[in-house]
Tab-separated table of C-alpha atoms and ligand atoms in Angstrom:
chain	number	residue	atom	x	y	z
Q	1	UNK	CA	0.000	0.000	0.000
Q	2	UNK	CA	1.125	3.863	-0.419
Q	3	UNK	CA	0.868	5.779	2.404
Q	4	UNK	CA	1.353	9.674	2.393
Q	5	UNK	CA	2.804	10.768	5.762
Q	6	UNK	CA	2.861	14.103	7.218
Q	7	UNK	CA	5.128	15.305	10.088
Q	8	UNK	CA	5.099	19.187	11.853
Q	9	UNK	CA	5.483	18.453	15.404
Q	10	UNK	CA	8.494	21.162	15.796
Q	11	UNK	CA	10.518	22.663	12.861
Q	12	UNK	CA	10.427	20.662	9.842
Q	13	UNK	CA	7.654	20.456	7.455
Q	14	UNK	CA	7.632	16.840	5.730
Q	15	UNK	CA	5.753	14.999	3.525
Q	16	UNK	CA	6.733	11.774	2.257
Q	17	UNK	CA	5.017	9.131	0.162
Q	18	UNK	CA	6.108	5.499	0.898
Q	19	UNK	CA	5.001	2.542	-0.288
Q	20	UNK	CA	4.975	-0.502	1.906
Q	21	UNK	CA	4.622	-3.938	2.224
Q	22	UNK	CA	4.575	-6.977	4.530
Q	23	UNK	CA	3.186	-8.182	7.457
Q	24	UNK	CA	4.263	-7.028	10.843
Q	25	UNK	CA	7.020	-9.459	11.207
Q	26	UNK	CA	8.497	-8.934	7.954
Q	27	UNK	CA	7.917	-5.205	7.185
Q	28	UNK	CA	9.538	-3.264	3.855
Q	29	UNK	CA	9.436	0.219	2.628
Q	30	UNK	CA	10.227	2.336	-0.442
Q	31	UNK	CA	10.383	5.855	-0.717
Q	32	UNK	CA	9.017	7.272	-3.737
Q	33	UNK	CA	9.072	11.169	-3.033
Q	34	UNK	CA	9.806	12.983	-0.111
Q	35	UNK	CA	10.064	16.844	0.604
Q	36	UNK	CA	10.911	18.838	3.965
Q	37	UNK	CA	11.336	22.306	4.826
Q	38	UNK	CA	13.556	22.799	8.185
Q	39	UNK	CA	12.480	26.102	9.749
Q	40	UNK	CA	15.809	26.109	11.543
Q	41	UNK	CA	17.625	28.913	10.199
Q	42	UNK	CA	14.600	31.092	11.492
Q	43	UNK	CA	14.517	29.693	15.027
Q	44	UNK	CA	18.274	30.219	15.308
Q	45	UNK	CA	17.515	34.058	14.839
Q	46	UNK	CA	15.889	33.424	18.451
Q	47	UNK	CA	17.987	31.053	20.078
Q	48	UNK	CA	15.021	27.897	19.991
Q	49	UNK	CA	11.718	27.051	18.722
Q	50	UNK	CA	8.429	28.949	19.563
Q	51	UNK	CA	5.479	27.052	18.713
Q	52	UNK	CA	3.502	29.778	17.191
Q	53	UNK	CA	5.872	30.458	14.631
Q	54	UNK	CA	6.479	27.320	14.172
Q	55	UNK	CA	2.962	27.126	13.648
Q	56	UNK	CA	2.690	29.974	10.986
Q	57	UNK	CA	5.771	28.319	8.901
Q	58	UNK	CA	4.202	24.903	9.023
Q	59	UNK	CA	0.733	26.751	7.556
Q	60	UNK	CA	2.368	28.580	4.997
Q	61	UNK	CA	4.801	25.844	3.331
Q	62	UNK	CA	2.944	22.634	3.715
Q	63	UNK	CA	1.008	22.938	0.686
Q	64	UNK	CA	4.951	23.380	-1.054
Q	65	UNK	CA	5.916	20.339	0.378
Q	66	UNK	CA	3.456	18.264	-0.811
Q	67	UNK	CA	3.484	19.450	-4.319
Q	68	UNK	CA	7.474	18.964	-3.996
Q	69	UNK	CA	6.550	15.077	-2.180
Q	70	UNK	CA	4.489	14.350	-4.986
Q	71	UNK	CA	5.892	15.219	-7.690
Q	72	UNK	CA	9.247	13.541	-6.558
Q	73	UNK	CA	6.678	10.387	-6.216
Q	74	UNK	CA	5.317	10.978	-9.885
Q	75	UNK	CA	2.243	11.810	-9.353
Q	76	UNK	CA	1.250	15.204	-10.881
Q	77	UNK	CA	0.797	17.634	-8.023
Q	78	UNK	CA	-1.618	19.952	-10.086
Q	79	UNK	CA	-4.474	16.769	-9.147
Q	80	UNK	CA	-3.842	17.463	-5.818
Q	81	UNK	CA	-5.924	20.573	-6.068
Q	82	UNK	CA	-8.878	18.991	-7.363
Q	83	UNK	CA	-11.826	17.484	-5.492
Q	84	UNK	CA	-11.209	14.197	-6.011
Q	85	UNK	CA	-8.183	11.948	-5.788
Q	86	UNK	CA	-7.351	12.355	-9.421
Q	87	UNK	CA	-4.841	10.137	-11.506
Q	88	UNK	CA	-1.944	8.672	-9.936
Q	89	UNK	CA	-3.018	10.368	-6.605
Q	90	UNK	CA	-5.557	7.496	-6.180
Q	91	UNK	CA	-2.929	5.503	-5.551
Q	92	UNK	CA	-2.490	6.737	-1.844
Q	93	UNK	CA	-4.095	4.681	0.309
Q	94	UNK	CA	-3.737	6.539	3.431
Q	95	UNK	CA	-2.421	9.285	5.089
Q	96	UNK	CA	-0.840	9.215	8.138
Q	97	UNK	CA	0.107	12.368	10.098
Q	98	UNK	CA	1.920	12.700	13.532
Q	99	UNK	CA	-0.716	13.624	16.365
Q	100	UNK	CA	2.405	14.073	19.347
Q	101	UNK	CA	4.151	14.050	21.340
Q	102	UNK	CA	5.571	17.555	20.016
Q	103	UNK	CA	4.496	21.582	19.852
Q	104	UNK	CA	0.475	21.430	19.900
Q	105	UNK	CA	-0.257	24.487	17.850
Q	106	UNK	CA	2.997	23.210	15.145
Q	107	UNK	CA	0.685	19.497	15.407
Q	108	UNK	CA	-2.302	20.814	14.611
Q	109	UNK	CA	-1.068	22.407	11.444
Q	110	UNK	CA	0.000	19.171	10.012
Q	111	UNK	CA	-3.583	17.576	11.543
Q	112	UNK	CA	-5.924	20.072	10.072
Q	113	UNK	CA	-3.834	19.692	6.700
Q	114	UNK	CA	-3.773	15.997	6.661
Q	115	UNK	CA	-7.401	16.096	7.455
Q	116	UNK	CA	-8.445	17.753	4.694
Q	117	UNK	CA	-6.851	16.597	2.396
Q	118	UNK	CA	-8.412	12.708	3.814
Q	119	UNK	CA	-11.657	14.239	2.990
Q	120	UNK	CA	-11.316	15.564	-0.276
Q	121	UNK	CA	-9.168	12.631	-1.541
Q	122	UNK	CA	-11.443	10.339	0.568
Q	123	UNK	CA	-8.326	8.325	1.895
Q	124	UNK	CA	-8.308	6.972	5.880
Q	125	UNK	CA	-6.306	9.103	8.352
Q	126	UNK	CA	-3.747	7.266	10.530
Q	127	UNK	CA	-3.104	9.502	13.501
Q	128	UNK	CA	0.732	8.106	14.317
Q	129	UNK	CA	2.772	8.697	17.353
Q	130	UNK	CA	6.046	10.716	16.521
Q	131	UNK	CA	7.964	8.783	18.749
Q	132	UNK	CA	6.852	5.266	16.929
Q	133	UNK	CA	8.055	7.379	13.913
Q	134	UNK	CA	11.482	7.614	15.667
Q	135	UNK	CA	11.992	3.868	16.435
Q	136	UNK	CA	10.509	3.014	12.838
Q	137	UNK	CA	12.941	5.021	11.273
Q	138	UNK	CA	15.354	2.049	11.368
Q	139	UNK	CA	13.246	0.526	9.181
Q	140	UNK	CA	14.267	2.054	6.193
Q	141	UNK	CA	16.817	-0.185	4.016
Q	142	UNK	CA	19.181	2.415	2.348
Q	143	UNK	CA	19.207	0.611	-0.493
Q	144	UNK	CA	15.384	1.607	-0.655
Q	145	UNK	CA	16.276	4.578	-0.266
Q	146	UNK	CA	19.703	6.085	-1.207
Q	147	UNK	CA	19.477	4.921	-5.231
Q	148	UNK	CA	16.201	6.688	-5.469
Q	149	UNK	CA	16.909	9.729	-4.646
Q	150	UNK	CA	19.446	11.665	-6.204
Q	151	UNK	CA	18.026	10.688	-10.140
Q	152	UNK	CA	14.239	11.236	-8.158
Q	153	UNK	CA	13.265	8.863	-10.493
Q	154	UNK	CA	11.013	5.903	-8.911
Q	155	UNK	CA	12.033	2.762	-10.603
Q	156	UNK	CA	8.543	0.212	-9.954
Q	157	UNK	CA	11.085	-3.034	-10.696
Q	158	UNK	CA	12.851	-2.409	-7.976
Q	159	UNK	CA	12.776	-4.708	-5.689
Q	160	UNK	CA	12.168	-4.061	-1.462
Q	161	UNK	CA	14.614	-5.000	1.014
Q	162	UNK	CA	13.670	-5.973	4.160
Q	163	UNK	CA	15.179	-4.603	7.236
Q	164	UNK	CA	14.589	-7.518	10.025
Q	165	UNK	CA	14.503	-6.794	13.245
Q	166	UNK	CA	14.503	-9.737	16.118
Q	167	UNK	CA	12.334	-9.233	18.859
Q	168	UNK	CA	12.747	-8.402	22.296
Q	169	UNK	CA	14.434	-5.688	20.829
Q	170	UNK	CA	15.588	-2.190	22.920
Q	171	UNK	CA	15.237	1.115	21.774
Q	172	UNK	CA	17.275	4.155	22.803
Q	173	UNK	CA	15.691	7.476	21.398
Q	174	UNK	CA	17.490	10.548	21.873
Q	175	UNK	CA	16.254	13.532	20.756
Q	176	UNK	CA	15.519	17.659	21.331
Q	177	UNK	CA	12.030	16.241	23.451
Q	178	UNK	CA	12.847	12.830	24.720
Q	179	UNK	CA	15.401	10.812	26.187
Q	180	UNK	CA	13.795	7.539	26.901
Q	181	UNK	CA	14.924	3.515	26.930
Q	182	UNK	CA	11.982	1.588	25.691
Q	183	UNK	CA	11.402	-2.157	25.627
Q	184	UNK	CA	9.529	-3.905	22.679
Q	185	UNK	CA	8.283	-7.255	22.443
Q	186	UNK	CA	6.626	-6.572	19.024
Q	187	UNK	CA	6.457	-3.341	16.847
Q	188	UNK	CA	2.512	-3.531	18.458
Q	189	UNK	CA	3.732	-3.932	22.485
Q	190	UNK	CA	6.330	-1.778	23.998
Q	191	UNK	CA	7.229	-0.281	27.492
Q	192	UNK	CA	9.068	2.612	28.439
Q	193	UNK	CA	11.679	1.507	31.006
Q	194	UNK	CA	13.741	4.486	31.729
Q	195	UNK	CA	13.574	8.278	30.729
Q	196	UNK	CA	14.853	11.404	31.339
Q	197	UNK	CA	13.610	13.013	34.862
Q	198	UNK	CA	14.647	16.705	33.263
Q	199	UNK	CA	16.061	17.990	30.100
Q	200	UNK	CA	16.147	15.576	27.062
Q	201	UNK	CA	19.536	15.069	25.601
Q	202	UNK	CA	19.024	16.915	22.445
Q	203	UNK	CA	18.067	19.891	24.438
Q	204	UNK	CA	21.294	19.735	26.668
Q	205	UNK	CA	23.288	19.969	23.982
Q	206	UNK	CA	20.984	22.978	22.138
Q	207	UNK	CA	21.229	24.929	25.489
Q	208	UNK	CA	24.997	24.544	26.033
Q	209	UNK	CA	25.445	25.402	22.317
Q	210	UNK	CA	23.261	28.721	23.622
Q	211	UNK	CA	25.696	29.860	26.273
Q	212	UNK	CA	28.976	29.125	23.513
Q	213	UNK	CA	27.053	31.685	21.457
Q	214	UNK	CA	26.408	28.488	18.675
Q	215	UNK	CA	23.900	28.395	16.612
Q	216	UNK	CA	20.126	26.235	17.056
Q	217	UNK	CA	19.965	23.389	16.823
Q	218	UNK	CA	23.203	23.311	18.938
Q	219	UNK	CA	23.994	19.402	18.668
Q	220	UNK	CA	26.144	19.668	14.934
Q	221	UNK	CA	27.952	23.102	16.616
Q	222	UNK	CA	28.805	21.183	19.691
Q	223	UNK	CA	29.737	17.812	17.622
Q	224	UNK	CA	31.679	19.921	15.513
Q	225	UNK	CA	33.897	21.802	18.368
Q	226	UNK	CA	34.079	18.531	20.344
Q	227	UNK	CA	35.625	16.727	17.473
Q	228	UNK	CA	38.452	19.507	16.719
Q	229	UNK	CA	39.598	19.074	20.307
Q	230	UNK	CA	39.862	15.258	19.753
Q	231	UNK	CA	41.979	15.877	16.414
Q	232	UNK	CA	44.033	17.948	18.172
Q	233	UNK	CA	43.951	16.897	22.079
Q	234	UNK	CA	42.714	19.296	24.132
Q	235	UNK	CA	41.708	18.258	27.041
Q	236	UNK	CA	39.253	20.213	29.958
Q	237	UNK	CA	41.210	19.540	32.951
Q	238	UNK	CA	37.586	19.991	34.763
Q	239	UNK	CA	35.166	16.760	34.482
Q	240	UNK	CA	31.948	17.693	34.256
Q	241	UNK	CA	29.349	15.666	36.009
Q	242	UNK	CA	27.733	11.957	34.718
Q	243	UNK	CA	24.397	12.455	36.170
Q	244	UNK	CA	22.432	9.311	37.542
Q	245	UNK	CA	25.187	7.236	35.958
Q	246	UNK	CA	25.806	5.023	39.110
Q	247	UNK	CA	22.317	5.087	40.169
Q	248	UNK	CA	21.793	1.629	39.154
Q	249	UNK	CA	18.327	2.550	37.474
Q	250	UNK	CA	17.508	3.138	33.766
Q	251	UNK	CA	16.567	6.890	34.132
Q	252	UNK	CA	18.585	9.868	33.222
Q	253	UNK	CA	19.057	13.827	33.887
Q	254	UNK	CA	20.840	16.136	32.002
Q	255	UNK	CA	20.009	19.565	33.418
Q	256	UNK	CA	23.239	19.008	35.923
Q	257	UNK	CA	25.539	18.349	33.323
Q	258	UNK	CA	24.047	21.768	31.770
Q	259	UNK	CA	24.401	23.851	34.863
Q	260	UNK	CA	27.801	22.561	35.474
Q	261	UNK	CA	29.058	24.246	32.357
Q	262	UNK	CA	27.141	27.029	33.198
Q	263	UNK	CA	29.069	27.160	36.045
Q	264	UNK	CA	31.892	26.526	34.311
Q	265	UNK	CA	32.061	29.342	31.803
Q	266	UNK	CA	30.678	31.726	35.232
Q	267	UNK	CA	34.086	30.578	36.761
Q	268	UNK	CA	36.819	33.295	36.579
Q	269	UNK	CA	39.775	31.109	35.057
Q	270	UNK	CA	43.297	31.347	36.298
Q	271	UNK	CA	45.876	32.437	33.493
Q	272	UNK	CA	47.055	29.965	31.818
Q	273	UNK	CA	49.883	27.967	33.795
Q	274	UNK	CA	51.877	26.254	30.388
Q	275	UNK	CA	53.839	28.739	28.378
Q	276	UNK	CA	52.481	27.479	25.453
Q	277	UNK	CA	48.638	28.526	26.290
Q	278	UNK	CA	47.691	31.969	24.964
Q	279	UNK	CA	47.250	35.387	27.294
Q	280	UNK	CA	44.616	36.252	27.666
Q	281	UNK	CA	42.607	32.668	27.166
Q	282	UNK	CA	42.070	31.549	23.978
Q	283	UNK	CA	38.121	31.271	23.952
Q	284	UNK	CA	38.071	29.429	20.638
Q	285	UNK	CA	40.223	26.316	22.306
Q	286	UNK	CA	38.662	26.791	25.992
Q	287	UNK	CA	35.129	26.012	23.665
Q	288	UNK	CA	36.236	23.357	22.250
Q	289	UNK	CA	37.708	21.591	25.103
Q	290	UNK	CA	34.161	22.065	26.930
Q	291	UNK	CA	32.264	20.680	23.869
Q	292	UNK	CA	34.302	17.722	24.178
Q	293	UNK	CA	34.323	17.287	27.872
Q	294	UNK	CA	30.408	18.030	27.754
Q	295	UNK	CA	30.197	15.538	24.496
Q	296	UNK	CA	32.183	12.569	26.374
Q	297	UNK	CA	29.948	12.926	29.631
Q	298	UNK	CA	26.767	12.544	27.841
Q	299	UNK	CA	28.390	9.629	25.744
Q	300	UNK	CA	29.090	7.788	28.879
Q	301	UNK	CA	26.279	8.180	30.525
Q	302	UNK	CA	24.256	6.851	27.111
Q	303	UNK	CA	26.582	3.621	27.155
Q	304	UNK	CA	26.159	3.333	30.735
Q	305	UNK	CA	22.442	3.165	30.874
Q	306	UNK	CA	22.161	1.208	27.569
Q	307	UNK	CA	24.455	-1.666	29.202
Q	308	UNK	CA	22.637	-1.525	32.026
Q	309	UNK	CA	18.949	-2.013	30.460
Q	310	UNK	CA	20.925	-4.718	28.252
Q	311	UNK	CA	21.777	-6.787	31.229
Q	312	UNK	CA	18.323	-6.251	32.513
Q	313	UNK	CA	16.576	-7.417	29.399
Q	314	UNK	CA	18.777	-9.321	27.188
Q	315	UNK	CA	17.576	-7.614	23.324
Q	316	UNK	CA	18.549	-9.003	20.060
Q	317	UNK	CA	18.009	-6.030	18.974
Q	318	UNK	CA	19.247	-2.468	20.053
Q	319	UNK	CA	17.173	0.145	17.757
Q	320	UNK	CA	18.871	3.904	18.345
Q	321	UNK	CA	16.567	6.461	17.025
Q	322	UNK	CA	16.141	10.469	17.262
Q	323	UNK	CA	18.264	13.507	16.282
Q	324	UNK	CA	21.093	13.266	18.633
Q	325	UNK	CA	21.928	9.658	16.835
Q	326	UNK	CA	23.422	11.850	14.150
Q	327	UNK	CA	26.175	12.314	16.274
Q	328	UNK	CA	29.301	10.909	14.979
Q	329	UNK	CA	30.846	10.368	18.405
Q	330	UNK	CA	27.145	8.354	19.896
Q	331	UNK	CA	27.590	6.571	16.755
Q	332	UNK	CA	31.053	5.025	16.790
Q	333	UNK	CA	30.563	4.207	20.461
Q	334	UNK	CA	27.404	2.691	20.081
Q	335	UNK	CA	29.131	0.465	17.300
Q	336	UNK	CA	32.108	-0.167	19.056
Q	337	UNK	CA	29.394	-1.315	22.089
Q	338	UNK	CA	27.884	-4.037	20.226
Q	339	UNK	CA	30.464	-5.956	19.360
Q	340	UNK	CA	30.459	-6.802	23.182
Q	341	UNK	CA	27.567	-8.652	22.546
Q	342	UNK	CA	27.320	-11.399	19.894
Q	343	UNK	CA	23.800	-11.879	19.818
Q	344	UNK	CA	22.701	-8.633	19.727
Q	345	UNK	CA	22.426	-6.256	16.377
Q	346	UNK	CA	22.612	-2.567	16.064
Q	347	UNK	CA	20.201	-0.779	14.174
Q	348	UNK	CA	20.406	3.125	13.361
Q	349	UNK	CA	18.706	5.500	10.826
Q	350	UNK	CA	20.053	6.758	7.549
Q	351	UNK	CA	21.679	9.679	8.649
Q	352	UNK	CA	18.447	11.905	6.796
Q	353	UNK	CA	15.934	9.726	8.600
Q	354	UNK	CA	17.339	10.696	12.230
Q	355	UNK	CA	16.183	14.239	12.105
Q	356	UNK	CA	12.238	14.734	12.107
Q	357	UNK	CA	11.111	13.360	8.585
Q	358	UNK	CA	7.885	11.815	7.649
Q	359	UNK	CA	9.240	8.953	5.868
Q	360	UNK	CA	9.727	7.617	9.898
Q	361	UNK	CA	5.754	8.507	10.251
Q	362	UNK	CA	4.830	6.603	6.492
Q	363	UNK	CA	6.337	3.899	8.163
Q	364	UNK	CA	5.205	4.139	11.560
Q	365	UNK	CA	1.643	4.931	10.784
Q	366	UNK	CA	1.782	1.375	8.012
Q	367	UNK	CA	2.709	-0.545	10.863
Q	368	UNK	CA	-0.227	1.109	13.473
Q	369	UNK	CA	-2.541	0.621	10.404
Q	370	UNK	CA	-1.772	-3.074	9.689
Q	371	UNK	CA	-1.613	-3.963	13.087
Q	372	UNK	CA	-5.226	-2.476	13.407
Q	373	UNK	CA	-3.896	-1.784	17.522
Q	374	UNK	CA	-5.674	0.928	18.958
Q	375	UNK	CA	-4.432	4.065	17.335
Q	376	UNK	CA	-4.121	7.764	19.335
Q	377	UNK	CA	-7.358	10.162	19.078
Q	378	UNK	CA	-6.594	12.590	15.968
Q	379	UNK	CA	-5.904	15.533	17.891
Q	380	UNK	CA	-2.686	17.427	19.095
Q	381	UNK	CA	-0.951	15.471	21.891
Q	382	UNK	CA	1.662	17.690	23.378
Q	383	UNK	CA	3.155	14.731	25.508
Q	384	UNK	CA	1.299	11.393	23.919
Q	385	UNK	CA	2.700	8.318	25.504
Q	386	UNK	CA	2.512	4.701	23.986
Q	387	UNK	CA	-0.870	2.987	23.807
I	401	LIG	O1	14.593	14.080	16.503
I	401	LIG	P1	14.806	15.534	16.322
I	401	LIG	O2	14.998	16.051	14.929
I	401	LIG	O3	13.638	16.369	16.930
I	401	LIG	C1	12.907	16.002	18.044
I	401	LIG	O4	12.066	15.089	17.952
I	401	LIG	O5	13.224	16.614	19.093
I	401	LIG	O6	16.069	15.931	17.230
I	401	LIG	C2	16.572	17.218	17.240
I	401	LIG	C3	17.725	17.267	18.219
I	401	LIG	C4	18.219	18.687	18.491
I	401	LIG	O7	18.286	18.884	19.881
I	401	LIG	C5	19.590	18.694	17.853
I	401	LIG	O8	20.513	19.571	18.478
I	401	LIG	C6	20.009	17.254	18.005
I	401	LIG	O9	18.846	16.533	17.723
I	401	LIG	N1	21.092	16.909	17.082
I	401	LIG	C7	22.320	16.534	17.498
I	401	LIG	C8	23.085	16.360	16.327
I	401	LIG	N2	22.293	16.620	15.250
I	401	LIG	C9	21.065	16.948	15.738
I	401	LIG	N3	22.828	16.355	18.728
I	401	LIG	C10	24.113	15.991	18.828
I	401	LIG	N4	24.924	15.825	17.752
I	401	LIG	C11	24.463	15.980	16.501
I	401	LIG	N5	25.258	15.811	15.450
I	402	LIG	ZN1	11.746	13.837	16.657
């Protein structure tokens, strides 16, 4: 089946049109056409997202983004206008649009849109859960993916591949909302078994960017800093904190870590002892060497928790999904991590599908819609949990 999906919880507008197939156990996608518009070169101008004009960008470029969507699909955008599901449109069998958690008035956007557009095509709605989106985003074989878009060209011969994924299976999702550890028997049953008691990791790393004077969304700025003071070893002789890493739970905290180098930067700093550090200090190394002693903290404190829910559980399958897995650093250790455990596999987005897409909630809402589980009410759920 085709399934249109529609995501505008925060600051990206994106359509995608999928096509999927399988059962539950044996799921595959293609993407035929996807579009997104990232509103975050105008947040940066303020330092963060504010929902209502988050909400007025979603408004005014959705009905871009689906003409974009579809006519990277092939199917001729000027039927989209018409009352009826015209032409290749017909081929959509359902449209399935994120309903939270995320920014109510940016949700609503996206669910008034998808809603009418339900009606006029007459097409079911599939109100999906962003963070299903998140772990689903795995699901997407590159090869499905990758070869199909640069040319844009959909080729119908060729063939899906199958991402499998062995159940129990543990998901990590880190992202600008949500730090949680969830546990899933099947795509259909799943627990949350740890979260974050304060700031989600994403938004750690946006907020420390903030006081360096980076850029939103902080986590590349911070990556990026963090990294030069590997390649060239600089080291913070102060450790910042590893909050709630020995507490022998699955939860975690991050607002410490943030308020320590808050604290940190408050801190008048002695000269520099070695001859070879610059007078006055040199803010451009002192930066990095905080990105990467900020950077390693939270990457510890993500291993930590993931062995410990590991040992606890005993996955075949460890699913990382949400912005923050775009980080180069979380992703080498995470790799390096599972080769500690033989009967375990790693699965991680395409780096494009880590970020908020709606290729994640095409996928997401097949699975909800082919599992026929009860599916969330179609309205804006700021903090929707699981069903
Ligand atoms: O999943 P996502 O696009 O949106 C939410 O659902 O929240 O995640 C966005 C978050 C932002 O906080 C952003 O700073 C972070 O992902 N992020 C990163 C990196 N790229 C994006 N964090 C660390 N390193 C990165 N390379
Ligand atoms: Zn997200």
């Amino acid at each position: 089946m085709i399934i249109l999906g529609i995501e505008t919880s925060c600051d990206e507008t994106a359509i995608s049109v999928v096509e999927a197939e399988g059962n539950e156990k044996n799921p595959s996608f293609k993407v035929l056409g996807s579009a997104i518009h990232s509103q975050a070169d105008m947040h940066s101008l303020y330092g963060g997202v504010y929902p209502n004009l988050a909400k007025r960008e979603h408004t005014k470029n959705l009905p871009a983004v689906l003409e974009t969507a579809l006519e990277k699909a092939k199917m001729p955008a000027r039927l989209a206008s018409e009352s009826v599901a015209g032409g290749e449109i017909s081929k959509i069998d359902a449209i399935a649009v994120t309903v939270g958690p995320g920014l109510e008035p940016a949700l609503w956007t996206g669910i008034t849109f998808a809603k009418e557009l339900a009606e006029k095509w007459k097409k079911p709605l599939i109100p999906t859960n962003h963070m299903e989106g998140h772990l689903a985003s795995v699901l997407m074989n590159s090869k499905n993916f990758i070869k199909l878009m640069p040319s844009d060209t959909v080729s119908k011969a060729h063939p899906f591949e199958t991402v499998h994924i062995k159940f129990p299976a543990l998901g990590l999702l880190i992202s600008g909302g949500h730090t949680e550890l969830v546990l899933l028997k099947s795509w259909t049953e799943k627990e949350i078994i740890g979260e974050t008691k304060d700031d989600a990791v994403g938004e750690a790393f946006d907020k420390v960017a903030r006081m360096l004077g980076l850029p939103y969304p902080g986590g590349p700025e911070i990556s990026k800093l963090a990294s030069e003071a590997r390649e060239q070893n600089f080291h913070l002789e102060t450790k910042f904190p590893r909050p709630m890493i020995k507490s022998g739970d699955l939860n975690f905290s991050f607002s410490g870590l943030k308020t320590a180098v808050l604290y940190y930067l408050r801190k008048p700093h002695p000269a520099p002892r070695k001859a070879s550090d610059h007078l006055p200090l040199d803010q451009g190394k002192e930066y990095q060497k905080i990105a990467r002693e900020f950077e390693d903290a939270v990457v510890e404190v993500l291993i930590e928790k993931t062995k410990t829910a590991i040992a606890l559980h005993n996955p075949h399958t460890l699913i990382i999904g949400g912005g923050v897995i775009s980080n180069n650093l979380i992703r080498e250790k995470f790799e390096a991590l599972v080769k500690e455990y033989p009967n375990m596999e790693l699965k991680i987005p395409e780096k494009s599908l880590t970020t908020d897409n709606a290729t994640m909630i095409a996928m997401a809402g097949y699975l909800s819609f082919i599992t026929k589980s009860a599916q969330p009410e179609l309205r804006a759920q700021g903090n929707l949990k699981y069903l």
